[in-house]
Amino acid sequence: MDLKTSIYQHIVTEGTHYEVGRALGAFYKHDTVFMSFMSSPFMGSPPLHPAAADKAMNMFEKYCPGVNQEIKGFADETGIREEAVVFYFSYFQSAGHCSQAALRTGPIDESRTYHMRTYDFGWEDAPYNQLLLSTTRVTGKPPHIGFSLQLFGRYDGMNDEGLSVTTTSGRIRPEMTGEGFVFPGVVRALLDGCTTTSEAVTLLRSMPISDYRNFLVTDRHGSMALIEAAGAHKEIEVYDARAASLSQLVVSTNHYTLPAMQQHNLQLMHNSQARQEAMYSTLWNRGTDYNPLEAMKQLAGQHLPEGVCCHHYGEGFGTLWSIVCDNALREAHICFGSPMINPWRSFGFSDPPGINEYTATLPNEQSDAQFWSNIL
């Protein structure tokens, strides 16, 4: 078994969007490799044409106001051109695997909502895998915590209003040719601009999306929504806490599950179906000593088929982090690296500005012959 030790960072910033951007620039401007990544076209693409950069900026101002100022602060601090920042490619056209689940327990007057996600990808070195957890407290916006992509986007997260947002790939390595946002910009917009699932759904309905992605949204009131997108085609299923007296479980892996989205399932990997079944099996347990938070941690920390943890980093499918959000308490329980061998830590929103580092071990194993098979 190959073992790799990786360093994860947790950065806390606060102030106006511009001040947050300046702080990010101050932390990273001396990292020449990272700065080259942040100011280069995405994955070998040609540079954005000036008109395309202007359009991306305008769309971010419309759907995620303030991020342009954050990028401007970063650019002013580092001396790069703001229109050259790689994050603007998040409007046009990044793949991971991942599992996600949301569980509401009890009737509306007693309900609690728990929201989990594991992020599975390869163990490529920085700057592509930034392994960066961000707590961001922007003036006039709900503070939020989540894993960053290209500093300004988010893979996932929870804000201080008790709104959690996670994603999984709906189709692996899709060819994205349409115009619209990809997931890092979408998640950031929801965390910055929404306090409830209803608000998030309204914003998602209006946003142009080019990604092939599943979005899972929950709030502290018990409402949940699954949004499945295949380019311009979006389907949304809302699970309103007021309409149900029983517990509700929603899970999502790397295929589409809503009836109208079945036409977009070009493949269904065995591991995607197995992870979905493991989540249903574990999280529907209703024993007298059942603890949803601990059940989600257990699920994230067990290998297939009992859980959703994977160690196939060399094949692009290893658990890089897991997050379980307690929306009512506004607590994020996070494990850096595989939860099978690394500890869980709890985060809120009051950490002082600065950077802390955490070390995690990633054990590489080869998958079996069935793991990647298409079962459609």
XYZ file of C-alpha atoms in Angstrom:
376
model
C 0.000 0.000 0.000
C 1.328 3.436 -0.953
C 0.982 6.172 1.652
C 1.114 9.904 1.110
C 1.051 12.673 3.687
C -0.814 15.785 2.602
C -1.066 19.220 4.188
C -4.495 20.828 4.462
C -4.936 24.495 5.267
C -7.783 26.315 7.011
C -7.851 30.017 6.175
C -10.091 32.520 7.953
C -10.752 35.927 6.398
C -13.129 38.757 7.262
C -14.136 42.257 6.192
C -15.594 43.585 2.968
C -15.272 41.470 -0.169
C -12.373 43.699 -1.247
C -10.639 43.305 2.135
C -11.081 39.532 1.995
C -9.486 39.544 -1.457
C -6.546 41.612 -0.236
C -6.066 39.208 2.678
C -6.081 36.199 0.336
C -3.525 37.935 -1.853
C -1.296 38.697 1.125
C -1.345 35.052 2.191
C -0.508 33.632 -1.239
C 1.371 36.245 -3.304
C 4.802 34.759 -2.495
C 3.784 31.275 -3.657
C 4.959 31.536 -7.258
C 3.541 28.180 -8.369
C 0.111 28.928 -6.942
C 0.095 32.474 -8.335
C 0.915 31.119 -11.787
C -2.036 28.725 -11.468
C -4.375 31.499 -10.296
C -3.503 33.751 -13.244
C -3.348 31.169 -16.040
C -6.062 29.826 -18.364
C -7.882 26.814 -16.982
C -6.291 23.439 -17.798
C -4.621 24.530 -21.019
C -7.543 26.534 -22.381
C -6.812 29.678 -24.390
C -7.052 32.948 -22.439
C -10.505 34.446 -22.086
C -11.266 36.931 -24.832
C -11.840 40.403 -23.307
C -15.524 40.257 -24.212
C -15.828 36.832 -22.565
C -14.073 38.072 -19.416
C -16.428 41.057 -19.273
C -19.415 38.745 -19.631
C -18.170 36.458 -16.859
C -17.675 39.460 -14.558
C -21.151 40.740 -15.347
C -22.729 37.366 -14.655
C -20.946 37.049 -11.328
C -22.098 40.532 -10.378
C -25.671 39.513 -11.176
C -25.762 36.151 -9.404
C -22.972 36.439 -6.805
C -22.502 40.153 -6.138
C -19.295 41.084 -4.376
C -17.057 38.332 -5.720
C -15.704 40.687 -8.388
C -14.560 43.015 -5.606
C -12.946 40.062 -3.828
C -11.052 39.206 -6.990
C -10.106 42.872 -7.481
C -8.660 42.991 -3.953
C -6.653 39.845 -4.687
C -5.442 41.294 -7.988
C -4.471 44.633 -6.436
C -2.524 42.860 -3.676
C -0.688 40.484 -6.011
C -0.214 42.711 -9.042
C -2.004 40.460 -11.553
C -4.817 41.500 -13.870
C -8.207 40.709 -12.345
C -9.635 39.578 -15.695
C -6.831 36.983 -15.859
C -7.861 35.252 -12.621
C -8.621 31.618 -13.430
C -11.849 31.651 -11.404
C -13.631 33.512 -14.198
C -13.539 30.257 -16.160
C -16.154 29.074 -13.623
C -18.761 30.848 -15.674
C -18.060 28.856 -18.797
C -17.023 25.487 -18.333
C -13.525 20.164 -13.299
C -14.463 16.789 -12.282
C -14.632 14.837 -9.053
C -16.757 11.931 -7.901
C -18.226 12.252 -4.398
C -21.216 11.117 -2.358
C -23.756 13.275 -0.555
C -26.754 12.745 1.697
C -29.203 14.812 3.714
C -31.315 13.500 6.566
C -34.151 15.279 8.349
C -35.273 13.588 11.533
C -38.615 13.986 13.230
C -41.689 16.148 12.578
C -41.407 19.855 11.789
C -41.614 21.075 15.386
C -38.814 18.723 16.473
C -36.814 18.238 13.281
C -33.025 18.337 12.889
C -31.231 18.282 9.562
C -27.835 16.696 8.947
C -25.998 17.012 5.664
C -22.936 14.998 4.615
C -20.578 14.915 1.694
C -17.372 13.113 0.795
C -15.089 14.489 -1.896
C -13.271 11.802 -3.863
C -10.538 12.551 -6.374
C -6.852 11.849 -7.024
C -3.875 12.886 -4.925
C -2.447 15.323 -7.446
C -0.180 17.917 -5.877
C -1.031 21.572 -5.401
C -2.019 23.858 -6.922
C -4.685 21.774 -8.647
C -5.681 20.071 -5.381
C -5.579 23.029 -3.030
C -6.877 21.136 0.048
C -8.059 24.465 1.446
C -10.873 24.930 3.942
C -12.123 28.521 4.083
C -14.073 30.368 6.728
C -15.222 33.643 5.182
C -16.933 36.435 7.080
C -17.912 39.086 4.536
C -19.600 42.246 5.770
C -23.326 42.071 5.036
C -23.290 38.382 4.032
C -23.824 35.235 6.097
C -20.446 33.893 7.256
C -19.749 30.528 5.661
C -17.306 27.644 5.849
C -16.435 25.284 3.013
C -13.666 23.908 0.842
C -12.290 26.377 -1.696
C -11.627 25.921 -5.382
C -9.428 28.573 -7.011
C -9.767 30.561 -3.753
C -13.068 32.221 -4.674
C -15.234 29.208 -5.531
C -16.517 26.532 -3.200
C -16.797 22.771 -3.530
C -19.280 22.646 -0.637
C -20.145 24.450 2.572
C -22.527 25.723 5.218
C -23.363 29.290 6.172
C -24.226 30.736 9.559
C -27.933 30.754 8.676
C -27.847 26.955 8.687
C -27.920 26.539 4.889
C -25.724 23.712 3.540
C -24.807 23.082 -0.107
C -22.914 20.112 -1.546
C -22.447 18.642 -5.012
C -21.582 15.458 -6.875
C -20.766 14.886 -10.532
C -23.842 13.773 -12.433
C -21.784 12.628 -15.378
C -18.079 11.823 -15.244
C -15.855 13.967 -17.484
C -18.653 15.487 -19.551
C -18.003 17.649 -22.571
C -19.354 21.020 -21.510
C -20.143 23.154 -24.520
C -22.985 25.316 -23.240
C -22.757 28.712 -21.618
C -23.343 29.062 -17.905
C -21.869 28.537 -14.455
C -20.042 25.448 -13.294
C -20.369 24.301 -9.707
C -17.739 26.416 -7.830
C -19.524 29.631 -8.757
C -22.950 28.159 -8.068
C -22.070 26.937 -4.567
C -20.430 30.251 -3.669
C -23.468 32.201 -4.885
C -25.830 30.081 -2.768
C -23.729 30.336 0.403
C -23.282 34.098 0.016
C -26.797 34.982 -1.042
C -29.293 32.525 0.481
C -30.553 31.692 3.964
C -33.140 28.997 3.176
C -33.590 26.137 0.747
C -36.467 28.033 -0.871
C -34.218 31.015 -1.607
C -31.520 28.707 -2.957
C -33.971 26.960 -5.287
C -35.223 30.307 -6.595
C -31.666 31.409 -7.353
C -30.781 28.061 -8.949
C -33.812 28.196 -11.201
C -32.642 31.551 -12.549
C -28.933 30.770 -12.954
C -27.637 29.572 -16.317
C -25.681 26.347 -15.667
C -23.442 24.476 -18.097
C -22.308 21.814 -15.617
C -23.376 18.171 -15.335
C -23.875 18.220 -11.602
C -26.115 17.230 -8.710
C -26.665 19.884 -6.051
C -28.053 19.016 -2.615
C -29.336 21.925 -0.496
C -30.678 21.857 3.065
C -31.564 24.429 5.713
C -31.971 24.486 9.490
C -35.763 24.502 9.129
C -35.758 21.001 7.633
C -36.388 21.796 3.977
C -34.222 20.023 1.402
C -33.826 20.108 -2.364
C -32.071 17.928 -4.941
C -31.160 19.731 -8.153
C -29.870 17.641 -11.045
C -28.345 19.520 -13.966
C -27.161 18.267 -17.341
C -26.048 21.372 -19.122
C -29.071 23.588 -19.685
C -31.484 20.856 -18.496
C -32.305 21.218 -14.790
C -34.748 19.244 -12.687
C -35.504 20.174 -9.082
C -37.162 18.089 -6.375
C -38.038 19.977 -3.195
C -38.691 18.186 0.097
C -40.557 20.751 2.194
C -40.441 20.063 5.928
C -43.930 21.513 6.349
C -45.399 18.920 4.013
C -44.179 15.859 5.870
C -44.434 14.643 9.422
C -41.917 11.852 9.002
C -38.169 11.800 8.565
C -36.776 12.308 5.077
C -33.581 11.006 3.460
C -32.114 12.225 0.171
C -28.906 10.760 -1.279
C -26.921 11.419 -4.435
C -23.795 9.957 -6.013
C -22.491 10.097 -9.592
C -25.588 9.500 -11.650
C -29.003 11.068 -12.059
C -31.967 9.752 -10.078
C -34.888 12.064 -10.885
C -37.224 10.514 -13.503
C -36.909 13.314 -16.053
C -33.098 13.098 -15.909
C -32.742 9.402 -16.752
C -32.087 10.214 -20.408
C -28.815 11.866 -19.320
C -27.420 8.734 -17.673
C -24.932 7.611 -20.303
C -23.294 5.298 -17.780
C -23.890 4.126 -14.230
C -20.712 3.025 -12.492
C -21.029 0.078 -10.123
C -19.349 2.108 -7.388
C -21.915 4.902 -7.741
C -24.821 2.506 -7.251
C -22.999 0.778 -4.362
C -22.367 4.063 -2.549
C -26.002 5.061 -2.974
C -27.154 1.752 -1.508
C -24.703 2.053 1.403
C -26.070 5.487 2.294
C -29.675 4.298 2.223
C -28.840 1.219 4.279
C -26.868 3.056 6.960
C -28.893 6.232 7.306
C -32.324 4.571 7.429
C -31.329 2.688 10.581
C -33.837 3.610 13.267
C -32.597 1.817 16.355
C -33.262 3.329 19.762
C -29.639 4.478 20.058
C -29.493 5.902 16.507
C -27.443 9.101 16.252
C -27.627 10.678 12.758
C -24.404 12.646 13.125
C -22.421 9.599 14.229
C -24.105 7.454 11.576
C -22.906 9.826 8.864
C -19.372 9.814 10.252
C -19.455 6.012 10.382
C -20.729 5.877 6.796
C -17.936 8.180 5.611
C -15.337 6.145 7.491
C -16.119 2.676 6.139
C -14.980 1.209 2.845
C -17.395 -0.021 0.209
C -19.775 -1.802 0.371
C -20.545 -0.928 4.024
C -19.625 2.758 3.592
C -18.570 5.301 0.976
C -14.847 5.743 1.729
C -12.469 5.022 -1.166
C -8.667 4.816 -1.282
C -8.073 4.681 -5.030
C -6.143 7.960 -5.202
C -3.886 6.740 -7.968
C -6.972 6.112 -10.115
C -8.528 9.508 -9.342
C -10.993 8.191 -6.765
C -9.829 8.571 -3.171
C -11.527 10.370 -0.297
C -9.775 13.720 0.135
C -12.176 15.042 2.762
C -15.542 14.414 4.388
C -17.899 16.963 5.897
C -21.022 16.505 8.024
C -23.025 19.659 8.744
C -25.384 20.016 11.706
C -27.581 22.786 10.346
C -29.336 23.538 13.635
C -26.128 23.938 15.633
C -24.231 25.498 12.687
C -21.368 23.068 13.214
C -19.253 21.512 10.468
C -17.611 18.209 11.365
C -14.708 17.646 8.989
C -12.176 14.908 8.366
C -9.129 15.765 6.258
C -8.151 12.698 4.221
C -9.633 9.237 4.695
C -11.895 9.001 7.783
C -10.752 5.410 8.180
C -7.387 6.589 9.515
C -7.671 10.360 10.163
C -9.548 12.184 12.963
C -12.715 14.237 12.783
C -12.577 17.908 13.816
C -15.377 20.385 14.535
C -15.525 23.919 13.129
C -17.822 26.872 13.708
C -17.630 30.451 12.494
C -15.665 32.279 15.213
C -12.047 31.284 14.510
C -9.700 34.301 14.344
C -8.307 35.427 10.955
C -5.229 33.540 9.807
C -4.117 30.126 8.558
C -3.815 26.815 10.367
C -2.411 23.612 8.887
C -3.459 19.995 9.376
C -1.699 16.824 8.267
C -3.576 13.830 6.857
C -2.530 10.413 5.571
C -3.842 9.138 2.232
C -3.413 5.363 1.667
C -3.497 4.307 -1.965
C -5.098 0.963 -2.918
C -6.016 -0.555 -6.250
C -9.703 -0.949 -7.032
C -11.234 -4.292 -7.927
C -12.446 -5.207 -11.394
C -16.050 -4.334 -10.598
C -15.465 -0.843 -9.243
C -15.500 1.074 -12.547
C -17.864 -1.223 -14.468
C -20.897 0.271 -16.211
C -24.087 -1.462 -14.996
C -26.552 0.265 -17.312
